[in-house]
CSV table of C-alpha atoms and ligand atoms in Angstrom, one decimal:
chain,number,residue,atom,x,y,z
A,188,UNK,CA,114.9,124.7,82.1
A,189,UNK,CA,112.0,128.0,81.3
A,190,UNK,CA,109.4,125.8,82.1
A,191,UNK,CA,107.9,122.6,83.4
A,192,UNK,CA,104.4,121.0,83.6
A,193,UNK,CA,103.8,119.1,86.6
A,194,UNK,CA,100.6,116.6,87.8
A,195,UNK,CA,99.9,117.3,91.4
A,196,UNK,CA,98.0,114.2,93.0
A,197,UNK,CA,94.8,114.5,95.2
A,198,UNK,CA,95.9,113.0,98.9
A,199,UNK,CA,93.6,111.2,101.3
A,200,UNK,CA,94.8,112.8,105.1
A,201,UNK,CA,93.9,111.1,108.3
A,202,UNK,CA,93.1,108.0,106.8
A,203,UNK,CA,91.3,107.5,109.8
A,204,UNK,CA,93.2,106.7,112.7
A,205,UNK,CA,96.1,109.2,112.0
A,206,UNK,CA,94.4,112.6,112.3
A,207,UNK,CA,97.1,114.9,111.3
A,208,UNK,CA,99.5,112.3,110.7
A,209,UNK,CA,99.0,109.8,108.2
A,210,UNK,CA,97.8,110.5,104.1
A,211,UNK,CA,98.0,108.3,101.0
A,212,UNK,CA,98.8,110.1,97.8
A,213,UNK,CA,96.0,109.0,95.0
A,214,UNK,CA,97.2,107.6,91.7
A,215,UNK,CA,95.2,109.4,89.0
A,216,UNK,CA,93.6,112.1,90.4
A,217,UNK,CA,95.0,115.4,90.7
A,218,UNK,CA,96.0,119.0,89.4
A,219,UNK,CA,97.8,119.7,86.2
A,220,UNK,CA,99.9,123.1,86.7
A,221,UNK,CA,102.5,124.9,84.1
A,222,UNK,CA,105.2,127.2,85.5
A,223,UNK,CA,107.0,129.6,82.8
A,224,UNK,CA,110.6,131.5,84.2
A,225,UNK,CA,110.2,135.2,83.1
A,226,UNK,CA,112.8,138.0,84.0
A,227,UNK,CA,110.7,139.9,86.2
A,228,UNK,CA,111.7,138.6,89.6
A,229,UNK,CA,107.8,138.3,90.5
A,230,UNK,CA,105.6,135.6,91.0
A,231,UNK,CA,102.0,135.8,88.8
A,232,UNK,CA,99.1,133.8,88.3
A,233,UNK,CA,98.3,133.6,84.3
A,234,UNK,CA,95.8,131.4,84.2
A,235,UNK,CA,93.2,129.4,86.7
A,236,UNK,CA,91.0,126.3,85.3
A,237,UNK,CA,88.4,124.7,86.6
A,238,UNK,CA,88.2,126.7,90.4
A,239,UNK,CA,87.9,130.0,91.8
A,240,UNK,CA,90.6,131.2,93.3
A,241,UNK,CA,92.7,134.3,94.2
A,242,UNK,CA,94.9,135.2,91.9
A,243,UNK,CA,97.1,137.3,94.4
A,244,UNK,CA,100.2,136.1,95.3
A,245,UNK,CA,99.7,136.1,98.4
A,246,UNK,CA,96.5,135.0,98.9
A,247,UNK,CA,96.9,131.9,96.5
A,248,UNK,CA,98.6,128.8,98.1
A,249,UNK,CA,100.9,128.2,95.1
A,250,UNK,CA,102.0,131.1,94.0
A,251,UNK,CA,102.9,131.9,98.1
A,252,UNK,CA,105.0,129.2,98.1
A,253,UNK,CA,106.6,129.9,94.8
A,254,UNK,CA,106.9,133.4,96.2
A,255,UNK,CA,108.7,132.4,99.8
A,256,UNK,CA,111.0,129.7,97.2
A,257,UNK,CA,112.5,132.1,95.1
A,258,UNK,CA,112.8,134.7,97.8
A,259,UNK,CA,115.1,132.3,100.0
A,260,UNK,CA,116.8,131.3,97.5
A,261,UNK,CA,117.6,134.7,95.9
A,262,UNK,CA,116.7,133.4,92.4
A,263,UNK,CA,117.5,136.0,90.2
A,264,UNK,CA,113.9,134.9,88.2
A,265,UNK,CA,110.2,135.3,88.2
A,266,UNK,CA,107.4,132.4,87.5
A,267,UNK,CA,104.1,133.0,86.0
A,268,UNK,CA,101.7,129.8,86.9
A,269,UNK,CA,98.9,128.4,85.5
A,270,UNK,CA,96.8,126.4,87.8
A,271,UNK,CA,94.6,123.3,85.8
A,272,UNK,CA,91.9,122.3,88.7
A,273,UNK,CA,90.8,118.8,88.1
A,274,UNK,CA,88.5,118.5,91.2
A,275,UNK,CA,86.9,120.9,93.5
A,276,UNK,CA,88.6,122.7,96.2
A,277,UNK,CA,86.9,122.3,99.5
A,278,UNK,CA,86.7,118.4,98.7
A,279,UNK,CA,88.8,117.2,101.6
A,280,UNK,CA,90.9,115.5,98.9
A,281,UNK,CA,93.8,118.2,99.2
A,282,UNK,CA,92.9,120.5,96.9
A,283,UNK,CA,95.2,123.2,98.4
A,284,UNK,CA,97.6,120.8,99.3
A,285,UNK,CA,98.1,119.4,95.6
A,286,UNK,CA,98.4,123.1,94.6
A,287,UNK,CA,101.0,124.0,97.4
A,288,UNK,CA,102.8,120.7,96.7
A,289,UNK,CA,103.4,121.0,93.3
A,290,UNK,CA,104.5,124.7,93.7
A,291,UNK,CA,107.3,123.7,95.9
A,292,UNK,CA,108.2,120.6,93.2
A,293,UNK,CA,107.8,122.7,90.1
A,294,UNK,CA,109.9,125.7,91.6
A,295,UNK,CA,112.6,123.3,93.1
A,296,UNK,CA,113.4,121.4,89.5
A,297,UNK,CA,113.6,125.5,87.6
A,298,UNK,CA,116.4,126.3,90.8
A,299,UNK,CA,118.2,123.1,90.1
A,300,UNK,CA,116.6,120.8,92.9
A,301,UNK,CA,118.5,122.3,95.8
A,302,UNK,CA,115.6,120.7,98.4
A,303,UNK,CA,115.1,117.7,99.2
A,304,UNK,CA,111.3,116.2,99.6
A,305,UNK,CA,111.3,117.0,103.6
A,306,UNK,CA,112.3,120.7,102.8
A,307,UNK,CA,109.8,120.7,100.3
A,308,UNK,CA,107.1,119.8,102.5
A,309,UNK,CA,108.1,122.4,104.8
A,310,UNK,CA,107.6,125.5,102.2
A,311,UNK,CA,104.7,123.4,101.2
A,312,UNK,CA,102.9,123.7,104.6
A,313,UNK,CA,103.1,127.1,103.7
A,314,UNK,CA,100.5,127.2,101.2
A,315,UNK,CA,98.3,125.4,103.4
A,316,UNK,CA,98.7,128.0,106.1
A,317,UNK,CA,97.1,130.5,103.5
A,318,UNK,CA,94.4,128.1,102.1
A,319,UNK,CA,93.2,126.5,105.3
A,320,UNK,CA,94.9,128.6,108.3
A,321,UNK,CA,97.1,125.8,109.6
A,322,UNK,CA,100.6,124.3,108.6
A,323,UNK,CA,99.5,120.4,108.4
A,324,UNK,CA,101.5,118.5,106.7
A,325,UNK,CA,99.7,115.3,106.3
A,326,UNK,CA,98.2,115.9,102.3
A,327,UNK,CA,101.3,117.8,101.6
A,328,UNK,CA,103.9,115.3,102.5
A,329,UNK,CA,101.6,112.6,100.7
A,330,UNK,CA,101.5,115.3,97.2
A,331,UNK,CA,105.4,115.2,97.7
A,332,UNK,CA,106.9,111.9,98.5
A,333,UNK,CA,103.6,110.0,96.8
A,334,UNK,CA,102.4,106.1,98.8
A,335,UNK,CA,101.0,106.5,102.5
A,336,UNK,CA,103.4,108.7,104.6
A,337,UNK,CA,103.4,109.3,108.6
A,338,UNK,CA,104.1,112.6,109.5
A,339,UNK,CA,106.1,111.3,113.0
A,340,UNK,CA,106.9,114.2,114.1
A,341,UNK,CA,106.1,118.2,113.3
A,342,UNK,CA,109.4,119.9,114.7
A,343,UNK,CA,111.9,119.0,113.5
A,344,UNK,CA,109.6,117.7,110.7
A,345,UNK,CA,110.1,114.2,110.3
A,346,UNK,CA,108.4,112.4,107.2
A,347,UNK,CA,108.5,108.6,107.0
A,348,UNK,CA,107.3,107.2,103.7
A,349,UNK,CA,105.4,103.4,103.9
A,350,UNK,CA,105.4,100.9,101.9
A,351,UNK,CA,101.4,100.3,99.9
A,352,UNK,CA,100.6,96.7,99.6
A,353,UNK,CA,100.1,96.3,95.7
A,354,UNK,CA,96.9,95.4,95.8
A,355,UNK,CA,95.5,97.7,97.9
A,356,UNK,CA,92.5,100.5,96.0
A,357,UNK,CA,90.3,103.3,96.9
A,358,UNK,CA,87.1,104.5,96.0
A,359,UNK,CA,86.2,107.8,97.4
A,360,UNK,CA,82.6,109.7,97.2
A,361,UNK,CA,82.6,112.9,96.7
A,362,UNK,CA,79.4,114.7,97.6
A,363,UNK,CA,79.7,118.0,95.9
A,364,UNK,CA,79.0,120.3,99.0
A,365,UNK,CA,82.1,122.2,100.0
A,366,UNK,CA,83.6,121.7,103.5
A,367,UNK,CA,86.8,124.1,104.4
A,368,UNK,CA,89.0,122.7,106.8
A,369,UNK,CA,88.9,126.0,108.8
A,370,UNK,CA,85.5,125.0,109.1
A,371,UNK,CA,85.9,121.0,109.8
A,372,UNK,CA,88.6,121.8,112.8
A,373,UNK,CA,86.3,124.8,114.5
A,374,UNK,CA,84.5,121.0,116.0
A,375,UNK,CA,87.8,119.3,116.9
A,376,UNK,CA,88.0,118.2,121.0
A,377,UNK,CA,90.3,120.1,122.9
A,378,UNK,CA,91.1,117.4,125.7
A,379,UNK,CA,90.9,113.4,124.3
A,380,UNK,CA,90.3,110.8,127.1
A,381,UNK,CA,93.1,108.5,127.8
A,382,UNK,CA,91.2,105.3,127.3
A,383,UNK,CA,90.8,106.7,123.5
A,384,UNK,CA,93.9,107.9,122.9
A,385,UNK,CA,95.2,105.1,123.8
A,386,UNK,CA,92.9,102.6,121.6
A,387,UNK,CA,93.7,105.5,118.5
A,388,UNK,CA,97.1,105.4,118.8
A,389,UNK,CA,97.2,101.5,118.8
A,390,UNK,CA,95.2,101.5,115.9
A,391,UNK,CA,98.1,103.8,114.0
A,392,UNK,CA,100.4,101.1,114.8
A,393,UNK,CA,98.2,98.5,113.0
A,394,UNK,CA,97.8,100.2,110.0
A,395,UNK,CA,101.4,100.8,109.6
A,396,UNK,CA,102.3,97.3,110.4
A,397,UNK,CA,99.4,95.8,108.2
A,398,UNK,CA,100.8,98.1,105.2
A,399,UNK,CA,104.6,97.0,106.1
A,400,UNK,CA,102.8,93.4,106.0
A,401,UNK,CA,100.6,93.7,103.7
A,402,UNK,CA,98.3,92.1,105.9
A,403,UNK,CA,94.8,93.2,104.6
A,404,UNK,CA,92.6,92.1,107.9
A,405,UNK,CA,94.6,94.1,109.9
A,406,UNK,CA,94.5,97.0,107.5
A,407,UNK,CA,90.9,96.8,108.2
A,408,UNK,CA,90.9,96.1,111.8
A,409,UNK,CA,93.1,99.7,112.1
A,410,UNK,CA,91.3,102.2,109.8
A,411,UNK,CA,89.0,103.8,112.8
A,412,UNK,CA,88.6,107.1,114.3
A,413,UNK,CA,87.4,107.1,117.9
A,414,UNK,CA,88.0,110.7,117.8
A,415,UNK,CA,87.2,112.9,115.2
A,416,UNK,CA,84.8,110.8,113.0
A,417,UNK,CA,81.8,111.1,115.5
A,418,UNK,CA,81.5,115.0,115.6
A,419,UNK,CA,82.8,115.5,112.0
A,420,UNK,CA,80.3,113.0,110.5
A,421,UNK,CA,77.4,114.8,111.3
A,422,UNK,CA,78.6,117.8,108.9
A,423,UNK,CA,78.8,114.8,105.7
A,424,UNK,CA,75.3,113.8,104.5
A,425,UNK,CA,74.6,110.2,104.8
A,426,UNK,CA,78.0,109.2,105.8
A,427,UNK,CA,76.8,106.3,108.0
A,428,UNK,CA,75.0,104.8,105.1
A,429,UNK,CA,78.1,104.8,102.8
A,430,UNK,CA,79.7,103.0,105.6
A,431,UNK,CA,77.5,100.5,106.2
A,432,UNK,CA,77.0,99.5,102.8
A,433,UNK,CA,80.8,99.8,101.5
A,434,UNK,CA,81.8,97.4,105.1
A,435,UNK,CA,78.8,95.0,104.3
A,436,UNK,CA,79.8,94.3,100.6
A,437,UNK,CA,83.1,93.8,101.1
A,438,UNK,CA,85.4,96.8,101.5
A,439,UNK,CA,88.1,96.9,104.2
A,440,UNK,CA,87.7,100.2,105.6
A,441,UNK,CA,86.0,103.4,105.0
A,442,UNK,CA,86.4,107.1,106.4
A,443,UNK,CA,86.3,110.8,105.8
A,444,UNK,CA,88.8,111.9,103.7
A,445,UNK,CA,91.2,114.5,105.2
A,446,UNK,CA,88.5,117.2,106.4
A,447,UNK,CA,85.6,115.9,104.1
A,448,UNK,CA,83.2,115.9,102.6
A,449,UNK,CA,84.8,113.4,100.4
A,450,UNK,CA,84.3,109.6,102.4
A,451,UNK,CA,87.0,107.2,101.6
A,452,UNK,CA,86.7,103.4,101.0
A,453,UNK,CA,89.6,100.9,100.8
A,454,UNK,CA,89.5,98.0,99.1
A,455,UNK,CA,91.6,94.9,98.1
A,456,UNK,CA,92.1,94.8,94.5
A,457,UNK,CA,90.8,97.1,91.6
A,458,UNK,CA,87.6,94.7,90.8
A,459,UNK,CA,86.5,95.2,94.1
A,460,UNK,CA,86.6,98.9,94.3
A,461,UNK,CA,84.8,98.9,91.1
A,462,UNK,CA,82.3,97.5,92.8
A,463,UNK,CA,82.3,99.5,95.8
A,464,UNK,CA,81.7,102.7,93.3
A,465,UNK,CA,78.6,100.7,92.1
A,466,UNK,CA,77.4,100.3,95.8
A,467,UNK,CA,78.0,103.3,96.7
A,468,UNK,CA,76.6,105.0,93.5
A,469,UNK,CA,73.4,103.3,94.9
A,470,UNK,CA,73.4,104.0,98.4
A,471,UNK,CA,73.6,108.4,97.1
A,472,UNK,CA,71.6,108.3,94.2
A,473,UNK,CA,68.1,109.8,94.8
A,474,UNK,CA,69.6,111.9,97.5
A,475,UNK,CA,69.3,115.4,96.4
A,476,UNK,CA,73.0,115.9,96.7
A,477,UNK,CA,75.2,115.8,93.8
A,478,UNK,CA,78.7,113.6,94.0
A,479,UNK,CA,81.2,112.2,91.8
A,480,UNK,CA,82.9,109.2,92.4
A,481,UNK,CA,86.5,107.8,91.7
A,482,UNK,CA,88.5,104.7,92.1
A,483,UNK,CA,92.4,104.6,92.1
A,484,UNK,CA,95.0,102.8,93.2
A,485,UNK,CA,97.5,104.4,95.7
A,486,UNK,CA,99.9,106.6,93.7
A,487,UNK,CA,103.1,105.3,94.3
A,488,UNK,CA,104.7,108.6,92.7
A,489,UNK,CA,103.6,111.7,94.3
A,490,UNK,CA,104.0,115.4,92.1
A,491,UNK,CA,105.8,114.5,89.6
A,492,UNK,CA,106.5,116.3,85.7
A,493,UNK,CA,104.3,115.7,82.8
B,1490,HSE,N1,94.3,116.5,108.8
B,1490,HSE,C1,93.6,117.7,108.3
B,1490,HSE,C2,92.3,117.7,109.0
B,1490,HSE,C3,93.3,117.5,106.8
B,1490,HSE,O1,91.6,116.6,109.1
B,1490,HSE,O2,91.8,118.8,109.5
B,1490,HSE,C4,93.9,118.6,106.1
B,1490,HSE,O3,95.3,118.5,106.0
């Protein structure tokens, strides 16, 4: 194989009560990238749509990761890359992650698939070092292995994929003011009361159970954030009233999306979240901020050829 096309889905990290831990891969909203093998032995960037971003190779999340793959590898070929960007970076939707993640996939199926989707993630977490100064692995292993993912533990990396009730939807807001997560974590607590913790981590439990269950209430009951929703909220305009209105017409749950600003709203069944978007289209119009909506059901597949 000289080249592949890939689609590299937008993730939803946190999803609430898993800071860090827990990310849902998003059906039909993503990046489209193209990676061509060339002789050279380098790694270049030939072409960027729809973003700015570095074109150095080390400096731009997917061609670092590309770059650290071949390298370990010692594949006796280059790639040039051309990055498609379908949504803004800075979105909390996993721009950087998407990019990362389907650098690792694209470069894996051109050396023969030597990785599996765990190993993946790790050079993935890579790229998100460079774009966002940390190694999280919560949009990355969503990008990768696609459905909801727990990231139970970071060394040894352990990534357990959960099963999506079928019905389940999202609708996410996008306010188009750019948050970097640098910038998102510089608020983060340092210590966490017990009594929190404790309630935070019992909510992780529910929402893995509910999703095992597909039990929709409890879905709802989980998807909270004692912890980092109160200070992070504050940097997402109007995030309160998106939450009220979304909870009191019918959605199951609604948070920030990975870093932000993007809010996430789940939802049972595609009518609904159709609805939701209508909502919340209400609730942000005549709000001096531009935002783009979406709805989509939870993509099953992950990064995947196109
Ligand atoms: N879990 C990360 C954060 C999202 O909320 O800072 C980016 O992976």
């Amino acid at each position: 194989m000289d080249k592949i096309k890939i689609f590299a889905p937008a993730t939803v990290a946190n999803v609430s009560c898993g800071f860090d831990a827990t990310a849902f891969a998003l059906e039909n909203l993503g990046d489209e990238m193209a990676f061509t093998k060339n002789t050279s032995k380098n790694v270049t960037i030939s072409k960027i749509e729809g973003a700015k971003l570095p074109f150095k190779t080390n400096k731009n999340a997917a061609s670092f990761v590309a770059d650290v793959m071949l390298k370990e590898s010692n594949a006796d070929f280059g790639v040039a890359i051309e990055i498609n960007k379908k949504y803004k970076p800075g979105s909390g939707l996993g721009s950087s992650a998407a990019s990362s993640a389907g650098a690792a996939f694209a470069i894996n199926e051109l050396l023969g698939s030597p990785y599996s989707k765990t190993e993946l993630t790790k050079f993935a977490m890579l790229g998100e070092e460079v774009a966002c100064g940390s190694q999280i692995a919560d949009n990355v292993s969503a990008a990768i292995f696609g459905g909801f993912v727990l990231v139970r533990c970071y060394d040894p990396l352990d990534i357990i994929a959960i099963p999506t009730p079928v019905d389940l939807c999202v609708t996410i807001l996008h306010p188009q003011i750019e948050l970097l997560t640098e910038e998102a974590r510089t608020v983060l607590p340092e210590k966490v009361p017990l009594k929190t913790a404790v309630a935070q981590w019992a909510n992780v439990g529910g929402l893995i159970s509910g999703l095992h269950t597909s039990d929709y209430d409890l879905i709802a009951r989980s998807v909270q954030d004692y912890i980092v929703e109160p200070l992070r909220k504050k940097m997402i305009p109007h995030f309160d009233a998106v939450k009220e209105a979304a909870l009191s017409n019918g959605a199951l749950a609604v948070g920030i999306s990975g870093s932000g600003p993007s809010i996430f709203i789940l939802s049972k069944g595609e009518l609904q979240a159709n609805y939701i978007e209508k909502i919340v289209n209400k609730t942000y119009q005549n709000k001096d901020i531009k935002f783009i909506t979406y709805v989509s059901k939870i993509g099953s597949e992950g990064v995947r050829k196109i």
